[in-house]
Amino acid sequence: MKRAIPRHIGIIMDGNGRWAEMRGLPRSEGHKRGVERAKEIMEAAGSLGVEVLSLYAFSIENWRRPEDEIGVIMGLLENTLKHQLETFMLEKIRFRVLGDRSRLPEHIRSLIEITEQATAHNSRLTAQFALSYGGRDEIIRAVRRAIRERIEPERITEALFSSMLDTEGQPDPDLIVRTSGELRLSNFLPWQSAYAEFYFTGTLWPDFTRQEFLDAIHDYRMRERRFGTVKPGVQ
Ligand code: IPE
Ligand code: IPE
Ligand code: MG
């Protein structure tokens, strides 16, 4: 029996640099192509009835990259935010950002806020970009908040703690996809993906098609999720 479509899918969009290098192109070309894929996958997720799509676009560790490359990525981000609002409204996509946005340039932060506010009531799909995001950093920020709010230690439950994370109020990811053949999480949603299913593919992100997205979902739907229990009917 096939299980339902995942409610929340996380994607670690990796391999832009290698895609470009293999073609003798600058890494920026890979990032440009990567943006096109992200748009296509958002559209596909919306039409499939996925509730939340989390796209890992820039990790907190990515601040260690050369300044030029960071500049290219920030430029693409700015451009995308400026041009996507119409599509978000048409497709009823709610845009959000996960991560420590205080480290992002001021003009990008304000574009993010404008887009988040303008799309806040869109209800078809929540598309959230992990930007300047690190899972451990997110947990530390939540711990600091709990201490600042003087929450009694006994009141801290998994549910309360989850509500202090950037993904507050959302279902945990059912499926995490990573492209480019790397078999690691790279600090992406470590708390939330405690019981996620994983799908790894060697395809580089700029080559990741809607069809492969459907394949990943199909693979997920054939899996058995037990959450520590046994199959119903087993003695
Ligand atoms: C993913 O592609 C995009 C970001 C991390 C911003 P990479 O830039 O990591 O591409 P590779 O892994 O070097 O091929
Ligand atoms: C993870 O990819 C971050 C994003 C996809 C945005 P990286 O390419 O930065 O990860 P590592 O360095 O290979 O772990
Ligand atoms: Mg990479």
PDB file of C-alpha atoms and ligand atoms in Angstrom:
ATOM      1  CA  MET A   1       0.000   0.000   0.000  1.00  0.00           C
ATOM      2  CA  LYS A   2       1.245   3.446  -0.864  1.00  0.00           C
ATOM      3  CA  ARG A   3       1.496   6.014   1.869  1.00  0.00           C
ATOM      4  CA  ALA A   4       0.276   9.581   1.464  1.00  0.00           C
ATOM      5  CA  ILE A   5       2.261  12.361  -0.197  1.00  0.00           C
ATOM      6  CA  PRO A   6       4.798  13.807   2.269  1.00  0.00           C
ATOM      7  CA  ARG A   7       3.416  16.854   4.075  1.00  0.00           C
ATOM      8  CA  HIS A   8       6.857  18.394   4.485  1.00  0.00           C
ATOM      9  CA  ILE A   9       9.838  17.857   2.171  1.00  0.00           C
ATOM     10  CA  GLY A  10      13.317  19.237   2.825  1.00  0.00           C
ATOM     11  CA  ILE A  11      15.862  19.508   0.008  1.00  0.00           C
ATOM     12  CA  ILE A  12      19.609  19.992   0.338  1.00  0.00           C
ATOM     13  CA  MET A  13      20.248  21.570  -3.042  1.00  0.00           C
ATOM     14  CA  ASP A  14      23.866  20.566  -3.553  1.00  0.00           C
ATOM     15  CA  GLY A  15      26.205  20.312  -6.548  1.00  0.00           C
ATOM     16  CA  ASN A  16      25.905  23.689  -8.267  1.00  0.00           C
ATOM     17  CA  GLY A  17      29.651  24.283  -8.215  1.00  0.00           C
ATOM     18  CA  ARG A  18      30.551  20.872  -9.615  1.00  0.00           C
ATOM     19  CA  TRP A  19      27.925  21.192 -12.326  1.00  0.00           C
ATOM     20  CA  ALA A  20      29.598  24.383 -13.540  1.00  0.00           C
ATOM     21  CA  GLU A  21      33.172  23.161 -13.092  1.00  0.00           C
ATOM     22  CA  MET A  22      32.450  20.054 -15.182  1.00  0.00           C
ATOM     23  CA  ARG A  23      31.497  22.363 -18.027  1.00  0.00           C
ATOM     24  CA  GLY A  24      34.428  24.706 -17.606  1.00  0.00           C
ATOM     25  CA  LEU A  25      32.063  27.439 -16.418  1.00  0.00           C
ATOM     26  CA  PRO A  26      32.389  29.671 -13.368  1.00  0.00           C
ATOM     27  CA  ARG A  27      30.625  28.356 -10.251  1.00  0.00           C
ATOM     28  CA  SER A  28      28.195  31.266 -10.485  1.00  0.00           C
ATOM     29  CA  GLU A  29      26.649  29.641 -13.586  1.00  0.00           C
ATOM     30  CA  GLY A  30      25.800  26.601 -11.492  1.00  0.00           C
ATOM     31  CA  HIS A  31      24.124  28.759  -8.874  1.00  0.00           C
ATOM     32  CA  LYS A  32      22.110  30.512 -11.591  1.00  0.00           C
ATOM     33  CA  ARG A  33      20.881  27.210 -12.958  1.00  0.00           C
ATOM     34  CA  GLY A  34      20.176  26.119  -9.415  1.00  0.00           C
ATOM     35  CA  VAL A  35      17.740  28.978  -8.927  1.00  0.00           C
ATOM     36  CA  GLU A  36      15.791  27.839 -12.002  1.00  0.00           C
ATOM     37  CA  ARG A  37      15.520  24.324 -10.566  1.00  0.00           C
ATOM     38  CA  ALA A  38      14.323  25.676  -7.231  1.00  0.00           C
ATOM     39  CA  LYS A  39      11.513  27.568  -8.969  1.00  0.00           C
ATOM     40  CA  GLU A  40      10.485  24.461 -10.899  1.00  0.00           C
ATOM     41  CA  ILE A  41      10.455  22.271  -7.793  1.00  0.00           C
ATOM     42  CA  MET A  42       8.432  24.815  -5.813  1.00  0.00           C
ATOM     43  CA  GLU A  43       5.873  24.807  -8.567  1.00  0.00           C
ATOM     44  CA  ALA A  44       5.779  21.002  -8.618  1.00  0.00           C
ATOM     45  CA  ALA A  45       5.453  20.766  -4.829  1.00  0.00           C
ATOM     46  CA  GLY A  46       2.549  23.192  -4.895  1.00  0.00           C
ATOM     47  CA  SER A  47       0.689  21.256  -7.551  1.00  0.00           C
ATOM     48  CA  LEU A  48       1.220  17.944  -5.748  1.00  0.00           C
ATOM     49  CA  GLY A  49      -0.309  19.165  -2.502  1.00  0.00           C
ATOM     50  CA  VAL A  50       2.856  19.228  -0.402  1.00  0.00           C
ATOM     51  CA  GLU A  51       2.271  21.571   2.552  1.00  0.00           C
ATOM     52  CA  VAL A  52       5.825  22.657   3.339  1.00  0.00           C
ATOM     53  CA  LEU A  53       8.924  22.673   1.139  1.00  0.00           C
ATOM     54  CA  SER A  54      12.190  23.581   2.885  1.00  0.00           C
ATOM     55  CA  LEU A  55      15.055  24.434   0.551  1.00  0.00           C
ATOM     56  CA  TYR A  56      18.579  24.591   1.934  1.00  0.00           C
ATOM     57  CA  ALA A  57      20.044  27.495  -0.006  1.00  0.00           C
ATOM     58  CA  PHE A  58      22.860  28.880   2.151  1.00  0.00           C
ATOM     59  CA  SER A  59      24.231  27.328   5.314  1.00  0.00           C
ATOM     60  CA  ILE A  60      25.792  29.150   8.214  1.00  0.00           C
ATOM     61  CA  GLU A  61      29.024  27.347   7.265  1.00  0.00           C
ATOM     62  CA  ASN A  62      28.740  28.768   3.736  1.00  0.00           C
ATOM     63  CA  TRP A  63      29.828  32.155   5.162  1.00  0.00           C
ATOM     64  CA  ARG A  64      33.301  30.594   5.025  1.00  0.00           C
ATOM     65  CA  ARG A  65      33.266  30.605   1.211  1.00  0.00           C
ATOM     66  CA  PRO A  66      35.223  33.192  -0.807  1.00  0.00           C
ATOM     67  CA  GLU A  67      33.661  36.636  -0.690  1.00  0.00           C
ATOM     68  CA  ASP A  68      33.068  36.627  -4.455  1.00  0.00           C
ATOM     69  CA  GLU A  69      30.976  33.500  -4.341  1.00  0.00           C
ATOM     70  CA  ILE A  70      28.961  34.782  -1.368  1.00  0.00           C
ATOM     71  CA  GLY A  71      28.361  37.970  -3.350  1.00  0.00           C
ATOM     72  CA  VAL A  72      27.050  35.984  -6.328  1.00  0.00           C
ATOM     73  CA  ILE A  73      24.685  33.969  -4.136  1.00  0.00           C
ATOM     74  CA  MET A  74      23.385  37.099  -2.348  1.00  0.00           C
ATOM     75  CA  GLY A  75      22.895  38.794  -5.722  1.00  0.00           C
ATOM     76  CA  LEU A  76      20.851  35.863  -7.024  1.00  0.00           C
ATOM     77  CA  LEU A  77      18.819  35.862  -3.859  1.00  0.00           C
ATOM     78  CA  GLU A  78      18.074  39.549  -4.196  1.00  0.00           C
ATOM     79  CA  ASN A  79      17.082  39.131  -7.815  1.00  0.00           C
ATOM     80  CA  THR A  80      14.842  36.181  -7.072  1.00  0.00           C
ATOM     81  CA  LEU A  81      13.096  37.968  -4.213  1.00  0.00           C
ATOM     82  CA  LYS A  82      12.489  40.984  -6.426  1.00  0.00           C
ATOM     83  CA  HIS A  83      10.979  38.947  -9.247  1.00  0.00           C
ATOM     84  CA  GLN A  84       9.191  36.073  -7.577  1.00  0.00           C
ATOM     85  CA  LEU A  85       6.530  37.906  -5.589  1.00  0.00           C
ATOM     86  CA  GLU A  86       4.041  37.844  -8.445  1.00  0.00           C
ATOM     87  CA  THR A  87       4.467  34.090  -8.870  1.00  0.00           C
ATOM     88  CA  PHE A  88       4.156  33.523  -5.117  1.00  0.00           C
ATOM     89  CA  MET A  89       0.865  35.410  -5.144  1.00  0.00           C
ATOM     90  CA  LEU A  90      -0.448  33.675  -8.272  1.00  0.00           C
ATOM     91  CA  GLU A  91       0.461  30.233  -7.012  1.00  0.00           C
ATOM     92  CA  LYS A  92      -0.605  31.006  -3.433  1.00  0.00           C
ATOM     93  CA  ILE A  93       2.828  30.249  -2.053  1.00  0.00           C
ATOM     94  CA  ARG A  94       3.752  31.479   1.388  1.00  0.00           C
ATOM     95  CA  PHE A  95       7.412  32.457   1.486  1.00  0.00           C
ATOM     96  CA  ARG A  96       9.462  32.129   4.685  1.00  0.00           C
ATOM     97  CA  VAL A  97      13.077  32.086   5.757  1.00  0.00           C
ATOM     98  CA  LEU A  98      14.741  29.826   8.324  1.00  0.00           C
ATOM     99  CA  GLY A  99      18.075  30.802   9.820  1.00  0.00           C
ATOM    100  CA  ASP A 100      19.973  33.623  11.444  1.00  0.00           C
ATOM    101  CA  ARG A 101      18.887  36.473   9.223  1.00  0.00           C
ATOM    102  CA  SER A 102      20.778  39.011  11.315  1.00  0.00           C
ATOM    103  CA  ARG A 103      23.885  38.000   9.370  1.00  0.00           C
ATOM    104  CA  LEU A 104      22.311  38.746   5.984  1.00  0.00           C
ATOM    105  CA  PRO A 105      22.875  42.140   4.324  1.00  0.00           C
ATOM    106  CA  GLU A 106      20.320  44.750   5.385  1.00  0.00           C
ATOM    107  CA  HIS A 107      18.723  45.189   1.932  1.00  0.00           C
ATOM    108  CA  ILE A 108      18.163  41.443   1.607  1.00  0.00           C
ATOM    109  CA  ARG A 109      16.693  41.270   5.083  1.00  0.00           C
ATOM    110  CA  SER A 110      14.166  43.922   4.242  1.00  0.00           C
ATOM    111  CA  LEU A 111      13.257  42.215   0.937  1.00  0.00           C
ATOM    112  CA  ILE A 112      12.709  39.008   2.908  1.00  0.00           C
ATOM    113  CA  GLU A 113      10.446  40.772   5.377  1.00  0.00           C
ATOM    114  CA  ILE A 114       8.413  42.395   2.605  1.00  0.00           C
ATOM    115  CA  THR A 115       7.977  39.058   0.825  1.00  0.00           C
ATOM    116  CA  GLU A 116       7.107  37.208   4.035  1.00  0.00           C
ATOM    117  CA  GLN A 117       4.484  39.773   4.943  1.00  0.00           C
ATOM    118  CA  ALA A 118       2.989  39.966   1.451  1.00  0.00           C
ATOM    119  CA  THR A 119       2.635  36.185   1.227  1.00  0.00           C
ATOM    120  CA  ALA A 120       1.680  35.506   4.868  1.00  0.00           C
ATOM    121  CA  HIS A 121      -1.897  34.558   4.008  1.00  0.00           C
ATOM    122  CA  ASN A 122      -1.116  32.333   1.039  1.00  0.00           C
ATOM    123  CA  SER A 123      -2.143  28.849   1.957  1.00  0.00           C
ATOM    124  CA  ARG A 124      -1.380  26.417  -0.864  1.00  0.00           C
ATOM    125  CA  LEU A 125       2.279  25.748  -0.105  1.00  0.00           C
ATOM    126  CA  THR A 126       4.784  27.149   2.372  1.00  0.00           C
ATOM    127  CA  ALA A 127       8.118  27.443   0.592  1.00  0.00           C
ATOM    128  CA  GLN A 128      10.850  28.250   3.031  1.00  0.00           C
ATOM    129  CA  PHE A 129      14.462  28.966   2.296  1.00  0.00           C
ATOM    130  CA  ALA A 130      17.112  28.027   4.823  1.00  0.00           C
ATOM    131  CA  LEU A 131      19.477  30.990   4.555  1.00  0.00           C
ATOM    132  CA  SER A 132      22.373  31.566   6.878  1.00  0.00           C
ATOM    133  CA  TYR A 133      20.902  28.481   8.496  1.00  0.00           C
ATOM    134  CA  GLY A 134      22.600  26.004  10.794  1.00  0.00           C
ATOM    135  CA  GLY A 135      20.673  23.434  12.791  1.00  0.00           C
ATOM    136  CA  ARG A 136      22.890  23.720  15.844  1.00  0.00           C
ATOM    137  CA  ASP A 137      22.708  27.488  15.662  1.00  0.00           C
ATOM    138  CA  GLU A 138      18.906  27.239  15.532  1.00  0.00           C
ATOM    139  CA  ILE A 139      18.900  25.050  18.654  1.00  0.00           C
ATOM    140  CA  ILE A 140      21.199  27.450  20.518  1.00  0.00           C
ATOM    141  CA  ARG A 141      18.969  30.382  19.561  1.00  0.00           C
ATOM    142  CA  ALA A 142      15.961  28.447  20.926  1.00  0.00           C
ATOM    143  CA  VAL A 143      17.778  27.632  24.191  1.00  0.00           C
ATOM    144  CA  ARG A 144      18.707  31.276  24.631  1.00  0.00           C
ATOM    145  CA  ARG A 145      15.119  32.271  24.060  1.00  0.00           C
ATOM    146  CA  ALA A 146      13.856  29.756  26.625  1.00  0.00           C
ATOM    147  CA  ILE A 147      16.285  31.113  29.219  1.00  0.00           C
ATOM    148  CA  ARG A 148      15.451  34.715  28.367  1.00  0.00           C
ATOM    149  CA  GLU A 149      11.752  33.937  28.793  1.00  0.00           C
ATOM    150  CA  ARG A 150      12.541  32.247  32.123  1.00  0.00           C
ATOM    151  CA  ILE A 151      10.701  29.065  31.208  1.00  0.00           C
ATOM    152  CA  GLU A 152      10.608  26.588  34.108  1.00  0.00           C
ATOM    153  CA  PRO A 153      12.799  23.560  33.273  1.00  0.00           C
ATOM    154  CA  GLU A 154       9.889  21.163  33.930  1.00  0.00           C
ATOM    155  CA  ARG A 155       7.786  22.929  31.309  1.00  0.00           C
ATOM    156  CA  ILE A 156      10.291  22.152  28.554  1.00  0.00           C
ATOM    157  CA  THR A 157       8.882  19.332  26.464  1.00  0.00           C
ATOM    158  CA  GLU A 158       9.680  18.287  22.917  1.00  0.00           C
ATOM    159  CA  ALA A 159       6.563  20.109  21.732  1.00  0.00           C
ATOM    160  CA  LEU A 160       7.433  23.324  23.556  1.00  0.00           C
ATOM    161  CA  PHE A 161      11.014  23.219  22.335  1.00  0.00           C
ATOM    162  CA  SER A 162       9.859  22.592  18.746  1.00  0.00           C
ATOM    163  CA  SER A 163       7.693  25.681  19.021  1.00  0.00           C
ATOM    164  CA  MET A 164      10.781  27.766  19.754  1.00  0.00           C
ATOM    165  CA  LEU A 165      12.553  26.733  16.548  1.00  0.00           C
ATOM    166  CA  ASP A 166      12.387  28.532  13.195  1.00  0.00           C
ATOM    167  CA  THR A 167       9.948  25.844  11.972  1.00  0.00           C
ATOM    168  CA  GLU A 168       7.445  26.680  14.719  1.00  0.00           C
ATOM    169  CA  GLY A 169       3.995  25.253  14.081  1.00  0.00           C
ATOM    170  CA  GLN A 170       5.004  23.081  11.127  1.00  0.00           C
ATOM    171  CA  PRO A 171       4.985  19.319  10.751  1.00  0.00           C
ATOM    172  CA  ASP A 172       8.453  17.726  10.856  1.00  0.00           C
ATOM    173  CA  PRO A 173       9.931  16.855   7.456  1.00  0.00           C
ATOM    174  CA  ASP A 174       8.749  13.460   6.248  1.00  0.00           C
ATOM    175  CA  LEU A 175      11.332  13.317   3.495  1.00  0.00           C
ATOM    176  CA  ILE A 176      14.782  14.868   3.116  1.00  0.00           C
ATOM    177  CA  VAL A 177      16.331  14.832  -0.359  1.00  0.00           C
ATOM    178  CA  ARG A 178      20.013  15.545  -1.022  1.00  0.00           C
ATOM    179  CA  THR A 179      21.463  15.889  -4.480  1.00  0.00           C
ATOM    180  CA  SER A 180      25.070  15.556  -5.684  1.00  0.00           C
ATOM    181  CA  GLY A 181      25.931  12.228  -4.087  1.00  0.00           C
ATOM    182  CA  GLU A 182      27.017  13.549  -0.687  1.00  0.00           C
ATOM    183  CA  LEU A 183      25.690  11.389   2.125  1.00  0.00           C
ATOM    184  CA  ARG A 184      25.366  13.864   4.954  1.00  0.00           C
ATOM    185  CA  LEU A 185      23.001  16.348   6.527  1.00  0.00           C
ATOM    186  CA  SER A 186      25.440  19.304   6.708  1.00  0.00           C
ATOM    187  CA  ASN A 187      23.574  20.815   9.678  1.00  0.00           C
ATOM    188  CA  PHE A 188      20.164  20.875   7.952  1.00  0.00           C
ATOM    189  CA  LEU A 189      17.140  20.529  10.254  1.00  0.00           C
ATOM    190  CA  PRO A 190      18.816  18.048  12.661  1.00  0.00           C
ATOM    191  CA  TRP A 191      16.118  18.331  15.357  1.00  0.00           C
ATOM    192  CA  GLN A 192      13.198  18.231  12.919  1.00  0.00           C
ATOM    193  CA  SER A 193      14.509  15.352  10.801  1.00  0.00           C
ATOM    194  CA  ALA A 194      14.974  12.937  13.717  1.00  0.00           C
ATOM    195  CA  TYR A 195      12.475  10.566  12.060  1.00  0.00           C
ATOM    196  CA  ALA A 196      12.578  11.720   8.440  1.00  0.00           C
ATOM    197  CA  GLU A 197      13.080   9.384   5.491  1.00  0.00           C
ATOM    198  CA  PHE A 198      16.143  10.151   3.354  1.00  0.00           C
ATOM    199  CA  TYR A 199      16.572  10.115  -0.399  1.00  0.00           C
ATOM    200  CA  PHE A 200      20.068  10.588  -1.797  1.00  0.00           C
ATOM    201  CA  THR A 201      20.788  10.985  -5.489  1.00  0.00           C
ATOM    202  CA  GLY A 202      23.987  11.523  -7.443  1.00  0.00           C
ATOM    203  CA  THR A 203      22.239  14.045  -9.697  1.00  0.00           C
ATOM    204  CA  LEU A 204      23.685  17.532  -9.336  1.00  0.00           C
ATOM    205  CA  TRP A 205      21.129  20.153  -8.303  1.00  0.00           C
ATOM    206  CA  PRO A 206      21.134  22.047 -11.645  1.00  0.00           C
ATOM    207  CA  ASP A 207      20.123  18.760 -13.327  1.00  0.00           C
ATOM    208  CA  PHE A 208      17.434  17.825 -10.805  1.00  0.00           C
ATOM    209  CA  THR A 209      14.175  17.624 -12.700  1.00  0.00           C
ATOM    210  CA  ARG A 210      10.530  17.556 -11.761  1.00  0.00           C
ATOM    211  CA  GLN A 211      10.571  13.874 -12.790  1.00  0.00           C
ATOM    212  CA  GLU A 212      13.306  13.062 -10.307  1.00  0.00           C
ATOM    213  CA  PHE A 213      11.378  14.917  -7.635  1.00  0.00           C
ATOM    214  CA  LEU A 214       8.400  12.688  -8.428  1.00  0.00           C
ATOM    215  CA  ASP A 215      10.686   9.632  -8.260  1.00  0.00           C
ATOM    216  CA  ALA A 216      11.858  10.654  -4.782  1.00  0.00           C
ATOM    217  CA  ILE A 217       8.272  11.035  -3.630  1.00  0.00           C
ATOM    218  CA  HIS A 218       7.345   7.687  -5.172  1.00  0.00           C
ATOM    219  CA  ASP A 219      10.248   6.041  -3.349  1.00  0.00           C
ATOM    220  CA  TYR A 220       9.084   7.606  -0.087  1.00  0.00           C
ATOM    221  CA  ARG A 221       5.522   6.407  -0.633  1.00  0.00           C
ATOM    222  CA  MET A 222       6.664   2.809  -0.907  1.00  0.00           C
ATOM    223  CA  ARG A 223       8.496   2.872   2.404  1.00  0.00           C
ATOM    224  CA  GLU A 224       7.289   1.582   5.706  1.00  0.00           C
ATOM    225  CA  ARG A 225       7.640   4.028   8.579  1.00  0.00           C
ATOM    226  CA  ARG A 226       7.548   2.355  11.942  1.00  0.00           C
ATOM    227  CA  PHE A 227       8.533   5.061  14.437  1.00  0.00           C
ATOM    228  CA  GLY A 228       9.880   2.407  16.774  1.00  0.00           C
ATOM    229  CA  THR A 229       6.800   0.188  16.764  1.00  0.00           C
ATOM    230  CA  VAL A 230       6.194  -3.089  14.923  1.00  0.00           C
ATOM    231  CA  LYS A 231       4.054  -3.709  11.862  1.00  0.00           C
ATOM    232  CA  PRO A 232       0.384  -4.006  12.737  1.00  0.00           C
ATOM    233  CA  GLY A 233      -0.591  -7.677  12.899  1.00  0.00           C
ATOM    234  CA  VAL A 234       2.891  -8.948  13.867  1.00  0.00           C
ATOM    235  CA  GLN A 235       2.774 -11.258  16.938  1.00  0.00           C
TER     236      GLN A 235
HETATM  237  C1  IPE B   1      25.061  24.084  -3.395  1.00  0.00           C
HETATM  238  O1  IPE B   1      26.036  23.871  -4.346  1.00  0.00           O
HETATM  239  C2  IPE B   1      24.707  25.536  -3.218  1.00  0.00           C
HETATM  240  C3  IPE B   1      25.269  26.158  -2.013  1.00  0.00           C
HETATM  241  C4  IPE B   1      25.893  25.549  -1.051  1.00  0.00           C
HETATM  242  C5  IPE B   1      25.108  27.596  -1.898  1.00  0.00           C
HETATM  243  P1  IPE B   1      27.570  23.961  -4.017  1.00  0.00           P
HETATM  244  O2  IPE B   1      28.029  25.356  -4.242  1.00  0.00           O
HETATM  245  O3  IPE B   1      27.856  23.415  -2.667  1.00  0.00           O
HETATM  246  O4  IPE B   1      28.165  23.017  -5.121  1.00  0.00           O
HETATM  247  P2  IPE B   1      29.342  21.956  -4.976  1.00  0.00           P
HETATM  248  O5  IPE B   1      29.014  21.085  -3.811  1.00  0.00           O
HETATM  249  O6  IPE B   1      30.589  22.747  -4.738  1.00  0.00           O
HETATM  250  O7  IPE B   1      29.349  21.221  -6.260  1.00  0.00           O
HETATM  251  C1  IPE B   2      25.079  22.265   2.150  1.00  0.00           C
HETATM  252  O1  IPE B   2      25.931  22.135   1.057  1.00  0.00           O
HETATM  253  C2  IPE B   2      24.439  23.604   2.135  1.00  0.00           C
HETATM  254  C3  IPE B   2      23.566  23.862   1.006  1.00  0.00           C
HETATM  255  C4  IPE B   2      23.199  23.040   0.091  1.00  0.00           C
HETATM  256  C5  IPE B   2      23.057  25.187   0.958  1.00  0.00           C
HETATM  257  P1  IPE B   2      27.504  22.323   1.188  1.00  0.00           P
HETATM  258  O2  IPE B   2      28.045  22.013  -0.137  1.00  0.00           O
HETATM  259  O3  IPE B   2      27.820  23.639   1.766  1.00  0.00           O
HETATM  260  O4  IPE B   2      27.872  21.207   2.264  1.00  0.00           O
HETATM  261  P2  IPE B   2      29.213  20.432   2.541  1.00  0.00           P
HETATM  262  O5  IPE B   2      30.259  21.473   2.784  1.00  0.00           O
HETATM  263  O6  IPE B   2      29.514  19.613   1.335  1.00  0.00           O
HETATM  264  O7  IPE B   2      28.908  19.592   3.727  1.00  0.00           O
HETATM  265 MG    MG B   3      28.275  21.564  -1.988  1.00  0.00          MG
END
